[in-house]
PDB file of C-alpha atoms in Angstrom:
ATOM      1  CA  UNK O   9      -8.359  12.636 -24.452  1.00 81.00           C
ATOM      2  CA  UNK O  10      -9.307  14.277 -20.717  1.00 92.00           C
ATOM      3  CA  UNK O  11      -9.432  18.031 -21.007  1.00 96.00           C
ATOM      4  CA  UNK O  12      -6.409  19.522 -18.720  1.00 96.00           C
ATOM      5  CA  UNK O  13      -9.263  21.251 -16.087  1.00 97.00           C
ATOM      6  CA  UNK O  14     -10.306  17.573 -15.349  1.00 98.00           C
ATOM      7  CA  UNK O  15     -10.530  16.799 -11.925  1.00 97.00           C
ATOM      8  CA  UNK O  16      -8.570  13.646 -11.442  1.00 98.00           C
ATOM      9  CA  UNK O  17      -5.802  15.755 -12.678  1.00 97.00           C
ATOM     10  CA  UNK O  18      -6.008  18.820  -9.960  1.00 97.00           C
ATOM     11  CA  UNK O  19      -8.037  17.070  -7.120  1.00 97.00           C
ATOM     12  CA  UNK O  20      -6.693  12.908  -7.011  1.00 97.00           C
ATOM     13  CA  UNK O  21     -10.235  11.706  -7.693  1.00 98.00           C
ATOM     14  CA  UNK O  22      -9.093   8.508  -8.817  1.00 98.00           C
ATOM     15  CA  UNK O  23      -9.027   4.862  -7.022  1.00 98.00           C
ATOM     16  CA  UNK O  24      -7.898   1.092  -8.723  1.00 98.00           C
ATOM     17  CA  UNK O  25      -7.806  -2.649  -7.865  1.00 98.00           C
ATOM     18  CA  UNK O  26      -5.313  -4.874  -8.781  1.00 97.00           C
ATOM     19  CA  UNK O  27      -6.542  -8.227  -9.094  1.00 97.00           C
ATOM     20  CA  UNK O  28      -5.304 -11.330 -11.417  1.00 97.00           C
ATOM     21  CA  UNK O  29      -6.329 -13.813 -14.203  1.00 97.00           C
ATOM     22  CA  UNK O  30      -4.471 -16.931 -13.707  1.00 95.00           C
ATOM     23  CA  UNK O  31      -4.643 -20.758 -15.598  1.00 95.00           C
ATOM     24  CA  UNK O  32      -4.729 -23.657 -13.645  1.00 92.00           C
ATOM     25  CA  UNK O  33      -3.421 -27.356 -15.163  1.00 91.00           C
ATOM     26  CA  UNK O  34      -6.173 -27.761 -17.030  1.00 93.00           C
ATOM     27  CA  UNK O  35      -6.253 -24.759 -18.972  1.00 92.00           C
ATOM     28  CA  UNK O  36      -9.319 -23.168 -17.578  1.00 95.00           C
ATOM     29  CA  UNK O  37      -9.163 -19.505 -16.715  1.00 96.00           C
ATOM     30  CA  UNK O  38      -9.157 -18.725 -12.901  1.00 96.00           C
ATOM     31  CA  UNK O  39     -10.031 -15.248 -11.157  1.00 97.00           C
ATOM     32  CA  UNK O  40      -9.232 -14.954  -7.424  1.00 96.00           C
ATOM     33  CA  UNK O  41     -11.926 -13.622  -5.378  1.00 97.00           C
ATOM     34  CA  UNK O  42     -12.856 -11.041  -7.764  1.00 98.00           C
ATOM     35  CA  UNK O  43     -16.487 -10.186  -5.396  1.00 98.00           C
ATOM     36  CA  UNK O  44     -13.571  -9.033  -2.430  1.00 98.00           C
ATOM     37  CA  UNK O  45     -12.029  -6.534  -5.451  1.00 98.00           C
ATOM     38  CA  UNK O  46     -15.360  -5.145  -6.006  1.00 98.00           C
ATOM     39  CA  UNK O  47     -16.106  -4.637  -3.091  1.00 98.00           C
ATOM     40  CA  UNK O  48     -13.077  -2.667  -1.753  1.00 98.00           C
ATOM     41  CA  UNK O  49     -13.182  -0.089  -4.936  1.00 98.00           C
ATOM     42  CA  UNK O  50     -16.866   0.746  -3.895  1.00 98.00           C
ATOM     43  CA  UNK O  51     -15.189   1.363  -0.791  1.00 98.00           C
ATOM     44  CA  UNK O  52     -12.622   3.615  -2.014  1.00 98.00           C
ATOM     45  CA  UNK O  53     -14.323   5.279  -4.842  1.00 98.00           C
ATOM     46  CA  UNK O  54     -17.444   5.770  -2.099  1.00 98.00           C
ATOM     47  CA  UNK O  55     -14.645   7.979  -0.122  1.00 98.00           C
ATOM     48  CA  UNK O  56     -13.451  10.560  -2.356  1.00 98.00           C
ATOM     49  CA  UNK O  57     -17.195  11.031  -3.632  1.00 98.00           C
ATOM     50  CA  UNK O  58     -16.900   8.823  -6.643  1.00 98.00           C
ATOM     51  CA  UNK O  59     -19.898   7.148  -7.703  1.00 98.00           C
ATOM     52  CA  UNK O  60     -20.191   3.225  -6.210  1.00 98.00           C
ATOM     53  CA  UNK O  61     -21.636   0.576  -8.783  1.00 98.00           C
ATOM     54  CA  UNK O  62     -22.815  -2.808  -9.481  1.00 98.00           C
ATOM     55  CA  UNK O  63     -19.739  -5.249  -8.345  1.00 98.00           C
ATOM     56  CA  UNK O  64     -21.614  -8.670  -9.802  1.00 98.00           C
ATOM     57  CA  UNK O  65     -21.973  -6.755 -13.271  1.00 98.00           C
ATOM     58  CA  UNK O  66     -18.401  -5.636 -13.670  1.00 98.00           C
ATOM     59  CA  UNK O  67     -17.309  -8.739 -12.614  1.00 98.00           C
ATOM     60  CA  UNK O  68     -19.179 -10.367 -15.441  1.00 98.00           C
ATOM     61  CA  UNK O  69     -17.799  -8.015 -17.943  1.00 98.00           C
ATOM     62  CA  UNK O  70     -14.315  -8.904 -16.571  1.00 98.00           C
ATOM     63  CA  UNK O  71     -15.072 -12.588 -17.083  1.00 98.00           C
ATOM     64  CA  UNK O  72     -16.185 -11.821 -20.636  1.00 97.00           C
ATOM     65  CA  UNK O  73     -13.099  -9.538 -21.177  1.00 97.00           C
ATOM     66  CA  UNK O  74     -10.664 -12.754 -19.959  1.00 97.00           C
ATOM     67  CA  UNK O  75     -12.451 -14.867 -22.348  1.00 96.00           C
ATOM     68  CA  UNK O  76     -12.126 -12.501 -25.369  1.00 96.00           C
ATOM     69  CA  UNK O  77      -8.668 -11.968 -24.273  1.00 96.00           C
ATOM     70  CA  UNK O  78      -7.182 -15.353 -23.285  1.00 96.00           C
ATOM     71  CA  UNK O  79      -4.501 -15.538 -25.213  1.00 96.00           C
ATOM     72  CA  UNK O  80      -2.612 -12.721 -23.291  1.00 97.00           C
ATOM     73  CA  UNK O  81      -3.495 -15.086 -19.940  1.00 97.00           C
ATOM     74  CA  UNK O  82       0.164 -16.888 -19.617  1.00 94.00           C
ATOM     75  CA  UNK O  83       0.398 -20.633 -18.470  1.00 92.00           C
ATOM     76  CA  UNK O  84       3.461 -20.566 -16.758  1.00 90.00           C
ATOM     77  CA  UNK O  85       3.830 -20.926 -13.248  1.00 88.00           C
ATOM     78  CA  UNK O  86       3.941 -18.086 -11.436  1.00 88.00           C
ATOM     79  CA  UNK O  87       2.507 -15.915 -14.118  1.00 93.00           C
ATOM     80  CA  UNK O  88      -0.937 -14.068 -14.970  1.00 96.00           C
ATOM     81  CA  UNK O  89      -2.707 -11.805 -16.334  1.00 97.00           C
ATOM     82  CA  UNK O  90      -2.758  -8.618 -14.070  1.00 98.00           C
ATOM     83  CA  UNK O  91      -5.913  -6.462 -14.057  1.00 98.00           C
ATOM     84  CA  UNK O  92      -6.856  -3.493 -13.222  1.00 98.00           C
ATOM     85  CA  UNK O  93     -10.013  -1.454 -12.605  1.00 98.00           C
ATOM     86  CA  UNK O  94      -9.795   1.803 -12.377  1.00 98.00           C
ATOM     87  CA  UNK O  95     -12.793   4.930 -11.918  1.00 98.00           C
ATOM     88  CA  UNK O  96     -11.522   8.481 -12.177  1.00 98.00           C
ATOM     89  CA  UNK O  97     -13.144  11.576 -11.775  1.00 98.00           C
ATOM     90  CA  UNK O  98     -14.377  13.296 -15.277  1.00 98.00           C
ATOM     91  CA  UNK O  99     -15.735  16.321 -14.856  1.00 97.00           C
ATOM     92  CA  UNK O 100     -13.901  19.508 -15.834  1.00 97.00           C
ATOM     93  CA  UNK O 101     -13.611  22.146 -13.303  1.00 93.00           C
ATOM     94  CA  UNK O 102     -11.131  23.681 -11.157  1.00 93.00           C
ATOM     95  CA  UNK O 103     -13.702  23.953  -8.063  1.00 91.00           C
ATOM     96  CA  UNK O 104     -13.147  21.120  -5.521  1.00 93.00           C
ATOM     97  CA  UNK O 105     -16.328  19.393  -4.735  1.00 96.00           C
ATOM     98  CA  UNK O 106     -17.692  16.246  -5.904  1.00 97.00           C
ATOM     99  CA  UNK O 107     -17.467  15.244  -9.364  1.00 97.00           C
ATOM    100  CA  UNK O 108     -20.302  15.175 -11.562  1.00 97.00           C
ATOM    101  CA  UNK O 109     -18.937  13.044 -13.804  1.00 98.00           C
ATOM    102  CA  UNK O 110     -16.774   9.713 -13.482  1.00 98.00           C
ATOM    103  CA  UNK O 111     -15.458   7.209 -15.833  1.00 98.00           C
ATOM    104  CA  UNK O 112     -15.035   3.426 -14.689  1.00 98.00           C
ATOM    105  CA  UNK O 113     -12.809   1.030 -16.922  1.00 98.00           C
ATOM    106  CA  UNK O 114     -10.325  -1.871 -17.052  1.00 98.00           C
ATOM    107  CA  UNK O 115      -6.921  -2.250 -18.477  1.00 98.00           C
ATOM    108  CA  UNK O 116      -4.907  -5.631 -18.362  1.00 98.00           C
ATOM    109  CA  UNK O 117      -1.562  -6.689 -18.844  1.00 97.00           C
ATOM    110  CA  UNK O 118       0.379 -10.176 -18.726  1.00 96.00           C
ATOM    111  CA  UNK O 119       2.503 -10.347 -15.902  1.00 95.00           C
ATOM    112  CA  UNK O 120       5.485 -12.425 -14.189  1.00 91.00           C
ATOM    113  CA  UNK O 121       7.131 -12.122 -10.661  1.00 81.00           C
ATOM    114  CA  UNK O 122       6.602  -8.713  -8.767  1.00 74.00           C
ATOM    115  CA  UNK O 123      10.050  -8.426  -7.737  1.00 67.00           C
ATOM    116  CA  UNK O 124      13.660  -8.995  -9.713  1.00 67.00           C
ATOM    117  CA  UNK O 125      14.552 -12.008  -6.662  1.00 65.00           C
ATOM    118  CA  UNK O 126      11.460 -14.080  -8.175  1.00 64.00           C
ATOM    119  CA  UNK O 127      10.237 -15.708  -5.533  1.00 62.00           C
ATOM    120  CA  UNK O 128      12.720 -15.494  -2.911  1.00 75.00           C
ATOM    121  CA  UNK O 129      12.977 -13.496   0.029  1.00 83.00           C
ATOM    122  CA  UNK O 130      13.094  -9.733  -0.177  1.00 87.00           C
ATOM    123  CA  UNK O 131      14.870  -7.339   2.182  1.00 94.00           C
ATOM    124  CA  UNK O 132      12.338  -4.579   3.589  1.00 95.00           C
ATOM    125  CA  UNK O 133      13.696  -1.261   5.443  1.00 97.00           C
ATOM    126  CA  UNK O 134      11.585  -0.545   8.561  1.00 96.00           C
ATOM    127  CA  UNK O 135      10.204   3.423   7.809  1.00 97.00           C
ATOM    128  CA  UNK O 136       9.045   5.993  10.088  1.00 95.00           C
ATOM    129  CA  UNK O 137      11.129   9.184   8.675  1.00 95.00           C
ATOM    130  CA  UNK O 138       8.086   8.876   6.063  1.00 96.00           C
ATOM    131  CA  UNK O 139       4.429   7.821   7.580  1.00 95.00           C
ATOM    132  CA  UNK O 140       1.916   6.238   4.988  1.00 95.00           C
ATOM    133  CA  UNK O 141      -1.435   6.640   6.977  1.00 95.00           C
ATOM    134  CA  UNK O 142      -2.787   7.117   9.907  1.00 92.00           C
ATOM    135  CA  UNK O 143      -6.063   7.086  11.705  1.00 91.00           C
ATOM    136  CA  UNK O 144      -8.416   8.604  10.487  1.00 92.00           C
ATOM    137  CA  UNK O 145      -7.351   8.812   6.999  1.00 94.00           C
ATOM    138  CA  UNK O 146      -7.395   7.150   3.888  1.00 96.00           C
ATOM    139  CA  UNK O 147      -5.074   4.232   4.387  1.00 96.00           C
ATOM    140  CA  UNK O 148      -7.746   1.741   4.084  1.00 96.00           C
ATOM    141  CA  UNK O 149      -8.397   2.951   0.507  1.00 97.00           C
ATOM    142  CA  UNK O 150      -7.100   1.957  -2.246  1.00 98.00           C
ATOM    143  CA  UNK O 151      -6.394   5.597  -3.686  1.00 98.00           C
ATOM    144  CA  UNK O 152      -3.681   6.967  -6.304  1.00 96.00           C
ATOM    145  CA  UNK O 153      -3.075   9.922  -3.714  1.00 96.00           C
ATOM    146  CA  UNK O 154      -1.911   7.004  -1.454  1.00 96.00           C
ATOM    147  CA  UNK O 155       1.081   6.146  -3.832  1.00 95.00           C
ATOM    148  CA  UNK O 156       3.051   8.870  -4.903  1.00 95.00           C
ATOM    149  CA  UNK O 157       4.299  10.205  -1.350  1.00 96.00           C
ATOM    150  CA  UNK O 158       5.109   6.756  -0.796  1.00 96.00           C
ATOM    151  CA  UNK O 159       7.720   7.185  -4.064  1.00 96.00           C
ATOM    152  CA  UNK O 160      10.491   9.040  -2.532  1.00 97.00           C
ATOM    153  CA  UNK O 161      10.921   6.902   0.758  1.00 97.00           C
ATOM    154  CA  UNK O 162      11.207   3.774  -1.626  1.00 96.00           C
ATOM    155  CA  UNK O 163      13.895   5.041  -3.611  1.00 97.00           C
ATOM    156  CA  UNK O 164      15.736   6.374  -0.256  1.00 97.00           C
ATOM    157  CA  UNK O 165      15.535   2.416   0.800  1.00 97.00           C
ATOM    158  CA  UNK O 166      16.502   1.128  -3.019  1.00 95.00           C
ATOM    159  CA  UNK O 167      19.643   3.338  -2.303  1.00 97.00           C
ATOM    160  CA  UNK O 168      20.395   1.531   0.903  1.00 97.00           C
ATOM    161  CA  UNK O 169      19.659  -2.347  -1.003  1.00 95.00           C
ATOM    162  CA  UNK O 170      15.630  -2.432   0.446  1.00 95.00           C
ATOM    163  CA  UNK O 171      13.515  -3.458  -2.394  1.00 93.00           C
ATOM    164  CA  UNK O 172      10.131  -2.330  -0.132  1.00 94.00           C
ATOM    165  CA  UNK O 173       9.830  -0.313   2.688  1.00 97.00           C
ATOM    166  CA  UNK O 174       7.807  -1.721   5.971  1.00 97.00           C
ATOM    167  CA  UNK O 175       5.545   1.455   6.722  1.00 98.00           C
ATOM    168  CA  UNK O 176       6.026   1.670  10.850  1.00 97.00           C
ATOM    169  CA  UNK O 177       3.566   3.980  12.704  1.00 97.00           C
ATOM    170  CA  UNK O 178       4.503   5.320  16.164  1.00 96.00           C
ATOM    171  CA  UNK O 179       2.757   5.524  18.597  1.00 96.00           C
ATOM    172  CA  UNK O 180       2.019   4.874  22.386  1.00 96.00           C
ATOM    173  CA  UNK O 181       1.763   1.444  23.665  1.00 95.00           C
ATOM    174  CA  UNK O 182      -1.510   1.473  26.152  1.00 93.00           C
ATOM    175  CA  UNK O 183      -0.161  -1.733  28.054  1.00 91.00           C
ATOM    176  CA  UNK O 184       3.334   0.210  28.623  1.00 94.00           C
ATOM    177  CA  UNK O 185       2.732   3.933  28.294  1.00 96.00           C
ATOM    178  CA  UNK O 186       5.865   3.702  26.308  1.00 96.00           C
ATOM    179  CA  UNK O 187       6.096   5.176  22.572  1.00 97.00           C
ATOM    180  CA  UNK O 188       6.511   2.017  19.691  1.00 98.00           C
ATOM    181  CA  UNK O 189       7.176   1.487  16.533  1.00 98.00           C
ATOM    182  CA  UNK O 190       3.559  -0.189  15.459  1.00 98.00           C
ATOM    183  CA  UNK O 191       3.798  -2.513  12.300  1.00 98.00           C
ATOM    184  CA  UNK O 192       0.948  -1.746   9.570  1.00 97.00           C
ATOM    185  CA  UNK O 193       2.452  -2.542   6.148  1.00 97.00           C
ATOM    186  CA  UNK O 194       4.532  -3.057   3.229  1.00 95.00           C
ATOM    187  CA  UNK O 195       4.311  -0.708  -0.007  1.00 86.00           C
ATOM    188  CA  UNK O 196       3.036  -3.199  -1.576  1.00 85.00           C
ATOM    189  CA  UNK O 197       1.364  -5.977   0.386  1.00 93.00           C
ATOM    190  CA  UNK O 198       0.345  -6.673   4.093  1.00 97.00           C
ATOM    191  CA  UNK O 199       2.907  -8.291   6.518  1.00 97.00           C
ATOM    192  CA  UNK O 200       2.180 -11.042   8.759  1.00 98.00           C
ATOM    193  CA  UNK O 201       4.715 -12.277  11.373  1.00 98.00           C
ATOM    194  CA  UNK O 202       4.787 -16.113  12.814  1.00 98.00           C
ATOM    195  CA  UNK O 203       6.593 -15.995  16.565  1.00 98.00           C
ATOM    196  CA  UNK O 204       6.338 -18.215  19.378  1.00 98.00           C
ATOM    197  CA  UNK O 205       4.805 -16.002  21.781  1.00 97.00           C
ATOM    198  CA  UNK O 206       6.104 -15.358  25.494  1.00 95.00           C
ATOM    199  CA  UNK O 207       2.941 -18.162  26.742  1.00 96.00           C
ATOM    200  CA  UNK O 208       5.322 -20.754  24.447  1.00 97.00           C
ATOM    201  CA  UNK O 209       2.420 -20.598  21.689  1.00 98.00           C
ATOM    202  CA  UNK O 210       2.674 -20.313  18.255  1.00 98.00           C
ATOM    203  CA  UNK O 211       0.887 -17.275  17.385  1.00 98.00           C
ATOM    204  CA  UNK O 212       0.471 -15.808  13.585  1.00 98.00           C
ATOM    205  CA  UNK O 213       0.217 -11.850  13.442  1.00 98.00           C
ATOM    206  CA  UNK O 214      -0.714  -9.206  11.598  1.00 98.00           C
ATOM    207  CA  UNK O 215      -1.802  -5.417  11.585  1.00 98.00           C
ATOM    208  CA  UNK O 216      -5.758  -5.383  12.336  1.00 97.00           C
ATOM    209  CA  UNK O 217      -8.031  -3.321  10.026  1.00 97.00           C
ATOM    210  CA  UNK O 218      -8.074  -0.056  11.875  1.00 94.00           C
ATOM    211  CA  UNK O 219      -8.167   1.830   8.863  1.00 93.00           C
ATOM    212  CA  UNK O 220      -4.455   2.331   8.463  1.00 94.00           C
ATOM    213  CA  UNK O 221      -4.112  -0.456   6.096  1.00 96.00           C
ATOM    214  CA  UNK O 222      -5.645  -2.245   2.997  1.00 96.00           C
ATOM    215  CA  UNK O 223      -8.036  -5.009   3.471  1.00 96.00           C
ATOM    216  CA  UNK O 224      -5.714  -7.398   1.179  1.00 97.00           C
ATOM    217  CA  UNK O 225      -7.879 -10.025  -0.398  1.00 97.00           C
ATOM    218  CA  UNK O 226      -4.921 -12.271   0.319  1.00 96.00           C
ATOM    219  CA  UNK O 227      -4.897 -11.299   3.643  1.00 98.00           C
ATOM    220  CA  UNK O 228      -8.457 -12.228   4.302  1.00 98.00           C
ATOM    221  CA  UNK O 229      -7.573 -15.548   2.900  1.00 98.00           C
ATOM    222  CA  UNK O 230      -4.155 -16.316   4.504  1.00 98.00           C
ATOM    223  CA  UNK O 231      -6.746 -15.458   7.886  1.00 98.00           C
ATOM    224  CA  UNK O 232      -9.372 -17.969   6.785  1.00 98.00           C
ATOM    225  CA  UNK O 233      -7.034 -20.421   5.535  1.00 98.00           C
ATOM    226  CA  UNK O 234      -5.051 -19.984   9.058  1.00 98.00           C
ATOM    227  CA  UNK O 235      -8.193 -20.242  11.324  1.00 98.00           C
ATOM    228  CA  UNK O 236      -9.378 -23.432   9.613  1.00 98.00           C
ATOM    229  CA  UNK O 237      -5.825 -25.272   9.581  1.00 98.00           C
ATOM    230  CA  UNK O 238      -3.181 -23.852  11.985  1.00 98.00           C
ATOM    231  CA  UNK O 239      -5.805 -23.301  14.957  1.00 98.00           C
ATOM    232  CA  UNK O 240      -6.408 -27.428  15.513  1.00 98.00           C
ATOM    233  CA  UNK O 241      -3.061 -27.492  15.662  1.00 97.00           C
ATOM    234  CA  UNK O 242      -2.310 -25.120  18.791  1.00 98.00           C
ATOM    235  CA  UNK O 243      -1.861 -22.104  16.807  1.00 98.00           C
ATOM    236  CA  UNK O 244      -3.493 -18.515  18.235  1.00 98.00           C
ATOM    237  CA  UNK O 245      -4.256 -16.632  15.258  1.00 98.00           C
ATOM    238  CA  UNK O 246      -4.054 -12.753  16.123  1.00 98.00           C
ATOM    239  CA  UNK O 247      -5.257  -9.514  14.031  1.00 98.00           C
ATOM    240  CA  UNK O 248      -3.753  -6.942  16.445  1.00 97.00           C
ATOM    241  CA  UNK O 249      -0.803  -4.223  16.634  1.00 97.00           C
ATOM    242  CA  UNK O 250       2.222  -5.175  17.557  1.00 97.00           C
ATOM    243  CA  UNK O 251       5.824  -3.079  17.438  1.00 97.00           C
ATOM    244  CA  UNK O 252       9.131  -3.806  16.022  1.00 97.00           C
ATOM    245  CA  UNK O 253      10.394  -4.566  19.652  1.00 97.00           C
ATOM    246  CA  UNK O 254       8.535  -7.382  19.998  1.00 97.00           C
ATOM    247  CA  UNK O 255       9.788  -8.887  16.716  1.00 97.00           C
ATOM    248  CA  UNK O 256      13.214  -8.185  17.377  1.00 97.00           C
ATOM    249  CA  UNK O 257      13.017  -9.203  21.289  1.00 97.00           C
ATOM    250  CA  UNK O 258      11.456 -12.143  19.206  1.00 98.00           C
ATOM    251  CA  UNK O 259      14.312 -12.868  17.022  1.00 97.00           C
ATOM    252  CA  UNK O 260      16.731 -12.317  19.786  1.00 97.00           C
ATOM    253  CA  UNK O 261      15.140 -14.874  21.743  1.00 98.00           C
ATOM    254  CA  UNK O 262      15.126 -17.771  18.837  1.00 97.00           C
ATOM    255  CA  UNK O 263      11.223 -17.407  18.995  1.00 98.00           C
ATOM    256  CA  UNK O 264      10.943 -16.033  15.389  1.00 97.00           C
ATOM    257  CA  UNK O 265       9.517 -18.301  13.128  1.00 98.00           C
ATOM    258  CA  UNK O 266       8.650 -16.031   9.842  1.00 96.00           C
ATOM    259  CA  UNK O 267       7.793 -12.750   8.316  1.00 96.00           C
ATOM    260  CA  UNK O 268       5.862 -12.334   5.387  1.00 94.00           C
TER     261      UNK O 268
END
């Protein structure tokens, strides 16, 4: 057990991945871009003074642990195993500065649908009485600190029938001079929106990587994915802000194709 003067307890020192075991129809155990994992909890653990470590090596542990641990992996569609690394902050003290000590470890667990509605649609409430990050902070990283604030403006939106809230950030629009409600993310995922853009092309949006939101491994690959299939077929693929008035002037106008 962690003495009570341990740091991850007084100071947050303490930053996780999420990531997933899955099997596909033959049986064989899949990971899902485990190298992009690794790399984005170096990231995090680099900015809170945690020590950084070999990605390729815990990866091969992982693989080993999935193999030892198979049985927990469930077949079913839709369905994984859900794992999570985790490095914390060891050393007991009640001076802030950086840890001397860290511990770096993996838990698992087998997992269905995120959300009650399966795979259907979920309801979001657009927030800005609450702000998740903000440049020059620690939005980028995947931190525990970043979660529990974010606690009390989800329940507020469970009371009102939201299952997630859609974390708005206001600022001013350069092209306008006028203030907006800029897009950046869910609670729980990033958010990309399909339109039909004022030019009449079909354009697929979302939040760029200005350090107010996670670099989502399925992000990266929607991206990829988008660049290679959509774009030889007219589509402008776009990684920049946009505000809640242009989606609604959007789906006013018929042009709105999807948000997800």
């Amino acid at each position: 057990s962690l003495d009570p003067a341990t740091c991850v307890f007084h100071y947050a020192f303490e930053a996780f991945e999420g990531m997933k075991a899955y099997k596909d129809k033959q049986g064989n155990v899949r990971l899902f871009r485990p190298d992009m994992n690794m790399k984005r909890l170096n990231r995090s653990v680099a900015r809170i003074a945690l020590p950084t470590f070999d990605g390729e090596k815990v990866i091969e542990l992982i693989k080993k642990f999935c193999q030892m641990e198979e049985r927990f992996i469930p077949s079913e569609r839709g369905y994984s195993l859900y794992i999570r690394p985790n490095m914390i902050g060891t050393q007991r003290t009640l001076g802030v500065g950086p840890p001397g000590s860290a511990l770096l470890y993996v838990i698992a667990s087998p997992v269905g649908p995120y959300y009650p509605t399966g795979f259907k649609a979920i309801s979001l409430e657009a927030t800005k009485y609450a702000v998740r990050a903000w440049p020059g902070g620690v939005g980028n990283s995947k931190l525990g600190a970043n979660y529990a604030p974010c606690i009390v403006p989800q329940m507020q939106a469970a009371s009102r029938g939201f299952q997630q809230n859609l974390w708005l950030f206001e600022d001013v629009d350069p092209t306008t001079g006028k203030v907006e409600d800029f897009v950046t993310e869910v609670g729980t995922m990033n958010l990309f929106a399909a339109i039909i853009n004022k030019d009449g092309q079909k354009e697929l949006m979302t939040a760029p990587l200005d350090g107010t939101i996670l670099e989502g491994v399925t992000r990266n690959s929607v991206l990829q994915l988008a660049q290679e299939r959509l774009v030889p077929e007219g589509w402008k693929i776009s990684e920049r802000r946009f505000h809640m008035r242009e989606l609604a002037e959007a789906a006013k106008e018929g042009r709105m194709l999807e948000v997800f």
